[in-house]
Coordinates of C-alpha atoms in Angstrom, one line a residue:
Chain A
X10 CA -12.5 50.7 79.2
X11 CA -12.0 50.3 75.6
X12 CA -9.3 47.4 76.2
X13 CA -11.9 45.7 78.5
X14 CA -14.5 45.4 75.6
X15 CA -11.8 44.3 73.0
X16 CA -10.5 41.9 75.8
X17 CA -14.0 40.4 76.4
X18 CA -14.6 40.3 72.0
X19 CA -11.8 38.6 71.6
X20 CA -12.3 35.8 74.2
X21 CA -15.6 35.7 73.3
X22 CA -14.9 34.7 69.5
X23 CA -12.3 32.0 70.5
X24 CA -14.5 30.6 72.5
X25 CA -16.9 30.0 69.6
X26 CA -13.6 28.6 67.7
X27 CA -13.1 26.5 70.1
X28 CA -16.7 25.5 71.0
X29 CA -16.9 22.9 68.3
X30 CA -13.5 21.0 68.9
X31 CA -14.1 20.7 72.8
X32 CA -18.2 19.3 71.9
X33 CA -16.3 16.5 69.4
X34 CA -13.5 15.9 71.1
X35 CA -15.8 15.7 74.8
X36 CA -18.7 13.9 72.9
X37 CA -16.8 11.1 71.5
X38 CA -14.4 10.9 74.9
X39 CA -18.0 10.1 76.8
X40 CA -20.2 9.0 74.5
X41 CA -18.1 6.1 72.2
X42 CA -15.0 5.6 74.1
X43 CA -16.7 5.8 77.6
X44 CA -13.7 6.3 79.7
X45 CA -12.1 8.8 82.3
X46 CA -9.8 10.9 80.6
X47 CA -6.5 10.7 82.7
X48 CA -5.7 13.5 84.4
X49 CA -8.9 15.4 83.8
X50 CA -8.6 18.4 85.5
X51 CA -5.1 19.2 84.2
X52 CA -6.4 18.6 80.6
X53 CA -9.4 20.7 81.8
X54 CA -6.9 23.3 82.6
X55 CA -4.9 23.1 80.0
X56 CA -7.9 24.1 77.2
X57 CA -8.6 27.0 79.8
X58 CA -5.0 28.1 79.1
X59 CA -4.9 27.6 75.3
X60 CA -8.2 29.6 75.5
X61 CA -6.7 32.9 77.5
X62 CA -3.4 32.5 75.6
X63 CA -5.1 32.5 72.1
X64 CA -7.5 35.5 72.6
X65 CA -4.6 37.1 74.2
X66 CA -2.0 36.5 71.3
X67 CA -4.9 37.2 69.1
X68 CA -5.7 40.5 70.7
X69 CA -2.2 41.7 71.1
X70 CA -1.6 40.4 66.9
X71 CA -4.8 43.0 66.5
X72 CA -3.6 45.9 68.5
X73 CA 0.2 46.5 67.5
X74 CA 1.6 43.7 65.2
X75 CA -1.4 43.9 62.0
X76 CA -2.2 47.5 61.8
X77 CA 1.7 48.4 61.3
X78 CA 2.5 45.4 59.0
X79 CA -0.8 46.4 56.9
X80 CA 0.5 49.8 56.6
X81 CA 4.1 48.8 56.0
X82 CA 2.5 47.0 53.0
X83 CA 0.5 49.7 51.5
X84 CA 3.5 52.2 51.8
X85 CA 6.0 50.0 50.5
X86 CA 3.8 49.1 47.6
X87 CA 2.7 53.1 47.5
X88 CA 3.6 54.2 44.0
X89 CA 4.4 57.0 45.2
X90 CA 7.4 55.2 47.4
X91 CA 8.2 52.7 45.0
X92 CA 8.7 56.3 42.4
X93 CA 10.9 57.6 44.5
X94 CA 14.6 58.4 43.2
X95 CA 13.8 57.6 39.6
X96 CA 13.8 60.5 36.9
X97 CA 10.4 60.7 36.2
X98 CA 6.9 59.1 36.6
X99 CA 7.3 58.2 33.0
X100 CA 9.4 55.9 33.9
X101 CA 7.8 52.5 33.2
X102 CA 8.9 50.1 36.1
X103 CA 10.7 47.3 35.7
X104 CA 10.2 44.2 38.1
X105 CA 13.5 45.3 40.0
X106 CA 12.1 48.0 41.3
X107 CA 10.1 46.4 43.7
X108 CA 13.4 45.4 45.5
X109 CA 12.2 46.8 48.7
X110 CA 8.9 44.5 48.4
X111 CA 10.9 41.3 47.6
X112 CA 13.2 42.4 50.5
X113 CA 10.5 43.2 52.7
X114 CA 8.4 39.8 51.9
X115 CA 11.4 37.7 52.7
X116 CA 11.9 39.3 55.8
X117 CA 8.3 39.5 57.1
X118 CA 7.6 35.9 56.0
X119 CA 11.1 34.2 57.7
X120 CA 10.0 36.3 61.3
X121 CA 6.0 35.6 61.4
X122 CA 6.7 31.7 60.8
X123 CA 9.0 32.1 63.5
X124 CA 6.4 33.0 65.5
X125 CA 3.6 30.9 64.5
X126 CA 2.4 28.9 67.4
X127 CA 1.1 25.8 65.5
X128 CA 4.5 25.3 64.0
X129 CA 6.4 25.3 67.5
X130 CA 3.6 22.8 68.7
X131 CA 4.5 20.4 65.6
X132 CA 7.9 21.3 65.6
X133 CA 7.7 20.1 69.7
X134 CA 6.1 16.8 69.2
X135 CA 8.7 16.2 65.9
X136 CA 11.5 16.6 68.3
X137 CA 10.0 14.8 71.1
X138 CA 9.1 11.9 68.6
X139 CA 12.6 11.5 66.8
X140 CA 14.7 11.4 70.1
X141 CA 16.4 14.9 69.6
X142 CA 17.4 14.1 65.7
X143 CA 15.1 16.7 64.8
X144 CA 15.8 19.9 66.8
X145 CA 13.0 22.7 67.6
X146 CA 15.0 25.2 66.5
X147 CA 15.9 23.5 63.3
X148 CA 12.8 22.4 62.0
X149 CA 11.7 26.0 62.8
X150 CA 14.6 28.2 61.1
X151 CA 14.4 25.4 57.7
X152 CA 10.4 26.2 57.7
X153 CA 10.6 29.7 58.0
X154 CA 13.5 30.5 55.8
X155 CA 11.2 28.2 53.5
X156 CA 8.2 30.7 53.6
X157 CA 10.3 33.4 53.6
X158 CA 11.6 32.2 50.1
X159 CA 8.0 31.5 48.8
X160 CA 6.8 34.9 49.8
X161 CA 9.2 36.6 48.1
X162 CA 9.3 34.7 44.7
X163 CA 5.4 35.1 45.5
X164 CA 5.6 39.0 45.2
X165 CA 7.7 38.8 42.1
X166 CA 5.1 36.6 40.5
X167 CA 2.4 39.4 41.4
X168 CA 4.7 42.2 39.6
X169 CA 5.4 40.0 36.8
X170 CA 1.9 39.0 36.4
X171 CA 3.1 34.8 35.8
X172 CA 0.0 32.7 35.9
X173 CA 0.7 31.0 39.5
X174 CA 0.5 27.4 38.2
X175 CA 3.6 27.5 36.2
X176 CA 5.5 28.3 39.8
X177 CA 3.2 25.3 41.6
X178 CA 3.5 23.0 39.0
X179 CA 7.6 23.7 38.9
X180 CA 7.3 23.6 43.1
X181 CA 5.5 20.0 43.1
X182 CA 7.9 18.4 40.7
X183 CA 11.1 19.9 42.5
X184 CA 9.5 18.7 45.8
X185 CA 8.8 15.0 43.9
X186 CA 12.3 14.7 43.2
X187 CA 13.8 15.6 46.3
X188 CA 11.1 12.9 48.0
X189 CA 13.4 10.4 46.3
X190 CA 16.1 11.5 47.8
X191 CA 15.8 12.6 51.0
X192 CA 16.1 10.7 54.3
X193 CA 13.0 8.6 54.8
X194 CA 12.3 9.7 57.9
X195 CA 11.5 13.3 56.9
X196 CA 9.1 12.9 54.4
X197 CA 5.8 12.8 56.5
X198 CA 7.0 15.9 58.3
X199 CA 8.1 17.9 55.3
X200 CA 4.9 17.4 53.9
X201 CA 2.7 18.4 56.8
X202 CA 5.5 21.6 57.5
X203 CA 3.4 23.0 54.3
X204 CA 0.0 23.1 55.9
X205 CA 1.3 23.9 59.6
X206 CA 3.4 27.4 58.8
X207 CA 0.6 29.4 57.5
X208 CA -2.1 30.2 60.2
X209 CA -3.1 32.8 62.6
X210 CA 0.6 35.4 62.3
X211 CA 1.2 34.7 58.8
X212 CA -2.0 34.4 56.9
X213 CA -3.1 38.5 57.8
X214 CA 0.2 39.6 57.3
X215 CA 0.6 38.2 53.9
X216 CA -2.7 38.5 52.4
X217 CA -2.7 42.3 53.1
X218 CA 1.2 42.6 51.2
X219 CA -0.6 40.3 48.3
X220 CA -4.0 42.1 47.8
X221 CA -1.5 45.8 48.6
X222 CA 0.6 45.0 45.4
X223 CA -1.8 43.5 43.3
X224 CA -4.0 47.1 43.5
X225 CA -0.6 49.0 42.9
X226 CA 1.0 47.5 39.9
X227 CA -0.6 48.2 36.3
X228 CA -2.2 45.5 34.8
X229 CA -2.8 43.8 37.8
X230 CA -6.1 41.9 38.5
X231 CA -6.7 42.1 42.5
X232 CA -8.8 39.3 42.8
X233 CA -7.0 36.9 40.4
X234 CA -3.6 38.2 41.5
X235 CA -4.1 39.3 44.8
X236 CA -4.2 35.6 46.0
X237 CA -1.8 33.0 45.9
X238 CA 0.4 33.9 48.3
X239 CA -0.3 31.6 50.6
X240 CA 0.3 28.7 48.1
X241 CA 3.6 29.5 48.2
X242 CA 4.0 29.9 51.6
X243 CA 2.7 26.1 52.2
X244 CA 4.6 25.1 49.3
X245 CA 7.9 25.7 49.6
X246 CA 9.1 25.0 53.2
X247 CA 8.0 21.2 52.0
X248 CA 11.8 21.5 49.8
X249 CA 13.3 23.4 52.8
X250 CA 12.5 21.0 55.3
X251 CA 13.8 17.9 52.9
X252 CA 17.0 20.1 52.0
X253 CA 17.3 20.5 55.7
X254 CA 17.2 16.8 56.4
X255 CA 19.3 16.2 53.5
X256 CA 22.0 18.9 54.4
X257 CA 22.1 17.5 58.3
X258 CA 22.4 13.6 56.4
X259 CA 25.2 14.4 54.3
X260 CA 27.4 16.3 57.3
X261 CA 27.0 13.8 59.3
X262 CA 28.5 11.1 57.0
X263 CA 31.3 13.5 55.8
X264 CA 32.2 13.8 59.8
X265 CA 32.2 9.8 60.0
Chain B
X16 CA 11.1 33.7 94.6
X17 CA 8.9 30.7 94.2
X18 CA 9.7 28.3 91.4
X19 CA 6.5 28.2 89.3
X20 CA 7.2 32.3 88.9
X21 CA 10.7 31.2 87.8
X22 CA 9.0 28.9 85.5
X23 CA 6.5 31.5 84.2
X24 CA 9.2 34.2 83.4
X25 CA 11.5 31.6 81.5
X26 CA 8.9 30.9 79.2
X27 CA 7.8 34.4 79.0
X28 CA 11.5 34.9 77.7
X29 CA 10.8 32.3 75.3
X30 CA 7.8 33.6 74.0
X31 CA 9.8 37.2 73.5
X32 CA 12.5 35.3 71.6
X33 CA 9.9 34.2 69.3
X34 CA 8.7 37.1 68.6
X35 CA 11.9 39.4 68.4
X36 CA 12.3 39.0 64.5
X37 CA 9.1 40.7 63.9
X38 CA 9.9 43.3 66.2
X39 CA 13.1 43.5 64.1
X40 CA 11.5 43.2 60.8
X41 CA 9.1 46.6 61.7
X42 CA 11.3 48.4 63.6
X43 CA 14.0 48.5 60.7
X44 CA 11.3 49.3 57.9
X45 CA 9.5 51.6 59.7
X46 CA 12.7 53.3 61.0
X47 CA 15.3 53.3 58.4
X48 CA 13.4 52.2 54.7
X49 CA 10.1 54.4 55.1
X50 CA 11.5 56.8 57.9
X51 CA 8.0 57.5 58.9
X52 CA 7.3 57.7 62.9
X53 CA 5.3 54.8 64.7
X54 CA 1.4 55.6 65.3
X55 CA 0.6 54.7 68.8
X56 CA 3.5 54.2 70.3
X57 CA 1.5 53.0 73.4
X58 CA -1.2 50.6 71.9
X59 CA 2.0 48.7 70.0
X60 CA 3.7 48.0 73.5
X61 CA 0.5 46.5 75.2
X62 CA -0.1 44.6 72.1
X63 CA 3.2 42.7 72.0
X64 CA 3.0 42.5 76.2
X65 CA -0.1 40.7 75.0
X66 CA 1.3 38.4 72.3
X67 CA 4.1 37.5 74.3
X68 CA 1.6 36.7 77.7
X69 CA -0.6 34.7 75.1
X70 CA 1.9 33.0 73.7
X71 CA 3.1 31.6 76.8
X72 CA 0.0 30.6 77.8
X73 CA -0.8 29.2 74.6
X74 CA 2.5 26.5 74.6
X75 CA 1.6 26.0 78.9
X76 CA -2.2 24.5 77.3
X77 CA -0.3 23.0 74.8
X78 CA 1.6 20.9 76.8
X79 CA -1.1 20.0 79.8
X80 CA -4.3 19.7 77.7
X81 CA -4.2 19.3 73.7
X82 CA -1.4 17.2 73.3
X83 CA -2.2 14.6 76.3
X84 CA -6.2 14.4 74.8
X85 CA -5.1 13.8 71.9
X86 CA -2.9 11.1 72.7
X87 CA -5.1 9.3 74.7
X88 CA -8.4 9.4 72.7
X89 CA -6.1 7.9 70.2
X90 CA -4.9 5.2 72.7
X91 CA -8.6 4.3 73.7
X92 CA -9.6 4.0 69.6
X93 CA -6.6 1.8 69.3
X94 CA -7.5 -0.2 72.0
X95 CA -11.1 -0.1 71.8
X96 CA -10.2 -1.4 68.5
X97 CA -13.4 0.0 66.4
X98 CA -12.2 1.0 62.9
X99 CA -15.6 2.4 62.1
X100 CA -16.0 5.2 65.0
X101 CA -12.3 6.2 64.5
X102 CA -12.7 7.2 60.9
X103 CA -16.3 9.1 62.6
X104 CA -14.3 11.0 64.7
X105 CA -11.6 11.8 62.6
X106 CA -13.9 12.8 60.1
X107 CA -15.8 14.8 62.4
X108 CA -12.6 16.2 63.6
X109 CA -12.1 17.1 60.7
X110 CA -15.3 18.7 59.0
X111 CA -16.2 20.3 62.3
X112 CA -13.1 22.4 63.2
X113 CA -12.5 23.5 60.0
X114 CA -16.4 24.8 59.4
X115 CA -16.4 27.7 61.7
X116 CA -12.5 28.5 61.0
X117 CA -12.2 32.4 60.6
X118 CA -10.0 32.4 57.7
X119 CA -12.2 30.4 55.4
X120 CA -15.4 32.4 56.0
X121 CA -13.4 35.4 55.3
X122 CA -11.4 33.4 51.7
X123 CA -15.3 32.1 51.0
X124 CA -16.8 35.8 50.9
X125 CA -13.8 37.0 48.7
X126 CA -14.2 34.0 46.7
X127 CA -17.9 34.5 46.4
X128 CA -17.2 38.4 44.8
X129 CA -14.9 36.7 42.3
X130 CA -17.2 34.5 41.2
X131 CA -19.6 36.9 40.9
X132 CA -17.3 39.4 39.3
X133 CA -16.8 37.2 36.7
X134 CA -20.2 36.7 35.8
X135 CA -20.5 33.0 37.1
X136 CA -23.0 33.4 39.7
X137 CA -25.9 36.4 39.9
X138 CA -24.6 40.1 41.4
X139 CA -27.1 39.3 44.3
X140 CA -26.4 38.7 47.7
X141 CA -28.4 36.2 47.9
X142 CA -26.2 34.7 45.5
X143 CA -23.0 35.6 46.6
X144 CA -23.9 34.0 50.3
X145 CA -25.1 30.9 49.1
X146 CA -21.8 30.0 47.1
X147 CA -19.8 31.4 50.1
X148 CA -21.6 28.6 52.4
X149 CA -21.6 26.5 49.8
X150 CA -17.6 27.0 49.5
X151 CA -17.4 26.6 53.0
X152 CA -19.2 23.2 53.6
X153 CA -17.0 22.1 50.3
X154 CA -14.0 22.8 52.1
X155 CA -14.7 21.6 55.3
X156 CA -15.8 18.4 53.7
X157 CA -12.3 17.9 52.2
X158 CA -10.9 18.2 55.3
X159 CA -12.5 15.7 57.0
X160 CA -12.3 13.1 54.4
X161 CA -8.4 14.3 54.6
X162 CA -8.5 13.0 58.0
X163 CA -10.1 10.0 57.1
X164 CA -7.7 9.2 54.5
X165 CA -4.5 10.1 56.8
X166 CA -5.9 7.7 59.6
X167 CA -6.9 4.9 57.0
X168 CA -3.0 5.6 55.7
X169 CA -1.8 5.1 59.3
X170 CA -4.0 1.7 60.1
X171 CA -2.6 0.3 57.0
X172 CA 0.8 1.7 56.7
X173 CA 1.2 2.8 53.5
X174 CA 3.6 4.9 52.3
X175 CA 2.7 8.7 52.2
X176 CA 4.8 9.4 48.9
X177 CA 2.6 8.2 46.0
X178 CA -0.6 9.3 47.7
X179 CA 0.9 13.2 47.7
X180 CA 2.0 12.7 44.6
X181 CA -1.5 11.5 43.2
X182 CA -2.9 14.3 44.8
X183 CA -0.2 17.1 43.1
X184 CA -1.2 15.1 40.0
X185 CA -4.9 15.8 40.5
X186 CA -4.5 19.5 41.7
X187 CA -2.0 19.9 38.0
X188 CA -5.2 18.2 35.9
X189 CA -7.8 20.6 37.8
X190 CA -5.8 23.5 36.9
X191 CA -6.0 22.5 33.5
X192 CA -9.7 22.9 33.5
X193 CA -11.2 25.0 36.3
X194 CA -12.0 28.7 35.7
X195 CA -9.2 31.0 35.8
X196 CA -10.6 33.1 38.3
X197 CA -10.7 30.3 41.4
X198 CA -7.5 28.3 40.8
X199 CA -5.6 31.5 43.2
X200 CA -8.3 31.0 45.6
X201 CA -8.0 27.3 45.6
X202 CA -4.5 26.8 46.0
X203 CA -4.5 29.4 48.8
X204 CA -7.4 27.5 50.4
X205 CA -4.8 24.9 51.0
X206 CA -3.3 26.9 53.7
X207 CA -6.0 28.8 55.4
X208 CA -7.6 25.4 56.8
X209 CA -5.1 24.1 58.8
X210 CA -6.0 26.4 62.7
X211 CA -3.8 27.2 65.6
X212 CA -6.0 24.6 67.3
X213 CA -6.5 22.0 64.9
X214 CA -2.9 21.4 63.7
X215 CA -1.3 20.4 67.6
X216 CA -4.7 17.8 68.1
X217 CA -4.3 16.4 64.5
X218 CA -0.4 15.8 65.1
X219 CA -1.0 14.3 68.1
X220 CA -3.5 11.8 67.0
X221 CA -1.7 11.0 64.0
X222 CA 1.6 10.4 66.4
X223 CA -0.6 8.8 69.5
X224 CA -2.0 6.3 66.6
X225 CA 1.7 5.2 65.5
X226 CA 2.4 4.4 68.7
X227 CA -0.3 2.6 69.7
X228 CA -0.6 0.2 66.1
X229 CA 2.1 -2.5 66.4
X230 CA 4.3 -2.3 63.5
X231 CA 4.2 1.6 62.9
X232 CA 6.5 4.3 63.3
X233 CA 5.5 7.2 64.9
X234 CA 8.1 9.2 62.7
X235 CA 7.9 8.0 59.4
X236 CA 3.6 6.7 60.2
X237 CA 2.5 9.7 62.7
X238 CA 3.4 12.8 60.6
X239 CA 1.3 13.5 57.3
X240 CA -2.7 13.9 58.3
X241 CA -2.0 17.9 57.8
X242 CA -0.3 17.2 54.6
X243 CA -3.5 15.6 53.3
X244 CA -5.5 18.3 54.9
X245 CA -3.7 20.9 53.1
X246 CA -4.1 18.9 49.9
X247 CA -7.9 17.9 49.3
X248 CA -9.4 21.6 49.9
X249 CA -7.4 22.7 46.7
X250 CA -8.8 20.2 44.8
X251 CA -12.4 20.3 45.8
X252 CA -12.3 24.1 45.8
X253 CA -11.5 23.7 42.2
X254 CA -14.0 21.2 41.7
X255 CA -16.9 23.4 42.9
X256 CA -15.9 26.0 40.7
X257 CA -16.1 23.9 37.4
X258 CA -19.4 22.6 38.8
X259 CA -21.3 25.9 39.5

């Protein structure tokens, strides 16, 4: 009985998310552009689908995958844990004992943005749109070991309490660089990659492991350093996604 | 067996494969880092049956109904040839899908109890709501003139490079000057905006308008609208916080 309600909650609220992009996109398809849409009823079905399978991914997220990765974030950045194994609580720690969090954030950020459905959609449409240059699987692996990397060195800017614009600033001109240098072709992708990995999987996850560690560590500021996160996470799949491209460029004209 | 089931359980497979390095991920930490037993054994089965049914579903949709709209309302602009009702709709697009996204109400409310934590609205929650709404229409704003900006890049063909890069310029000179407290808040806004929805529409009108304009590549023209969308909301967010 209990699922039912959840069920019918969770429909009910993508529904409203979705409300506003079916009244735009079915507004201007009759209003300005006046034509049949091709193919209406499987279009018709196909929001129905993206409907059910969103409030059921949502539902299923909220019921085993968020409540175990929240509490895999407080205990791993439990003091208590984190203690553990060293002489004495009078031991000041030292950013290396957070290994388990760096460990942890890498791991968690590489296997949510494997999952994220927005990024398989764009990472489709890529491959459909370069003839096959640009594999799914590619793209996919290249982005998410790119947000792995940025969660990671996101955590270690939370112990080490680094204002987060030095690591920005450092990303943007890396990624400015490498836009001279890599293949043309992969320069619109890379830099829409940033802005596709982090929505509904990754975003929860990763804000709870960021706000988790900002409480635990002295000195630590949640609400100035319990954010950021996420920057990094849209930031630096932008290089892995050109190194990619570079990396795939260069192998192919050492095999000619 | 009929072939649609065939269908149906090879993409269910799919979905699984997806989401086996999360399974991974938890199962190891839980089991062999934290040694701690699983709470609700049950509850975490149904909920990945769920994700992976969802899932499925979700890429099925994909396929039959957002990519193909997208495509052709971008067609019919093309054709239709009005300049000014594209940049409506894609501004619309833009503003209105990213007003009532989940993630920014929640980001606005935490914003609005930093802003008040640090003295630079009133404690009230009178307060605190309006610069949360008023964070929220500031963002949503961004993204639609995002959109705006992407489509007016694909018309004319220029070259995505130097408009990022003026934007990363913009975002390092905000930093410079915006209060402390939001610049976290702002760079992470960048992120939140982009929904599960919006992103596979966007891509698909960016592409669907490459390929309709003479002259443009879908591959090098099509790709970038999200890349501005992630972009403006970091610099307006920081712009309403020198503001108010």
């Amino acid at each position: 009985m209990e699922l039912l309600t959840q069920i019918f909650h969770t429909t009910v609220n993508t529904v409203y998310d979705v409300i506003p992009i079916a009244a735009i996109i079915f507004g201007f398809q009759f209003l300005v552009i006046r034509q049949p849409i091709p193919n209406l009823q499987r279009v018709f079905f196909g929001f129905i689908y993206v409907l059910i399978g969103l409030s059921l991914f949502l539902l299923g997220l909220e019921k085993a995958l968020f409540p175990l990765g929240r509490l895999m974030a407080d205990q791993l950045t439990n003091p208590a844990f984190i203690y553990d194994g060293l002489e004495s609580a009078l031991y000041t720690l030292h950013w290396a004992d957070y290994y388990w969090v760096y460990i942890f954030a890498f791991a968690i950020g590489f296997s949510t943005t494997i999952a994220e459905p927005s990024l398989i959609a764009v990472a489709i449409k890529a491959s459909e749109v370069s003839g096959g240059a640009i594999g799914v699987w590619g793209l996919r692996i290249a982005v998410a070991i790119g947000v792995a990397i940025g969660i990671s060195l996101g955590s270690f800017r939370i112990v080490t309490g680094t204002p987060i614009h030095y690591f920005i600033i450092t990303g943007y001109i890396i990624v400015v660089i490498q836009t001279f240098f890599a293949p043309k072709m992969i320069v619109p992708l890379a830099y829409d990659s940033g802005g596709v990995t982090t929505s509904t999987v990754t975003v929860p996850l990763v804000a709870a492991l960021g706000l988790g560690l900002a409480e635990t560590v002295p000195g630590r500021n949640v609400l100035i350093d319990g954010f950021g996160l996420i920057a990094f996470a849209s930031l630096f799949p932008i290089m892995s996604v050109m190194a990619y491209a570079q990396l795939s460029e260069y192998r192919a004209r050492r095999s000619q | 067996m009929n072939r649609p089931l065939i269908a149906l359980l090879k993409s269910m497979t799919g979905s699984l494969r997806d989401l086996l390095p999360i399974i991974l991920v938890i199962a190891f930490f839980q089991l062999f880092v934290l040694q701690q037993p699983i709470p609700n054994f049950l509850d975490i089965i149904i909920g990945t049956l769920f994700v992976v049914m969802g899932l499925t579903f979700f890429i099925y949709g994909l396929e039959m109904g957002l990519f193909p709209i997208g495509e052709s309302m971008a067609n019919a602009f093309a054709k239709k040839g009005s300049v000014t009702w594209l940049l409506i709709f894609a501004f619309a697009l833009g503003f209105g899908t990213t007003v009532a996204e989940p993630a920014l109400i929640a980001v606005a409310a935490e914003a609005s109890q930093v802003a008040a934590n640090g003295g630079m609205i009133g404690k009230s929650d009178a307060a605190m709501a309006s610069y949360a709404s008023g964070l929220r229409y500031t963002v949503a704003f961004s993204v639609g003139l995002a959109i705006v900006i992407g489509v007016v890049r694909i018309l004319k063909g220029w070259s995505i490079q130097y408009m990022i890069m003026g934007g990363y310029a913009l975002v390092v000179i905000m930093t410079a000057f915006a209060p402390r407290e939001i610049i976290g808040i702002a760079y992470d806004s960048g992120g939140v905006t982009t929904s599960t929805i919006t992103v596979p529409l966007v891509t698909a009108l960016g592409i669907g308008l490459a390929t309709a304009i003479k002259g443009r590549n879908p591959m090098i023209d099509g790709f970038g609208l999200i890349a501005f969308a992630s972009l403006t909301p970091m610099i307006f967010v920081m712009g309403y916080g020198m503001i108010i």
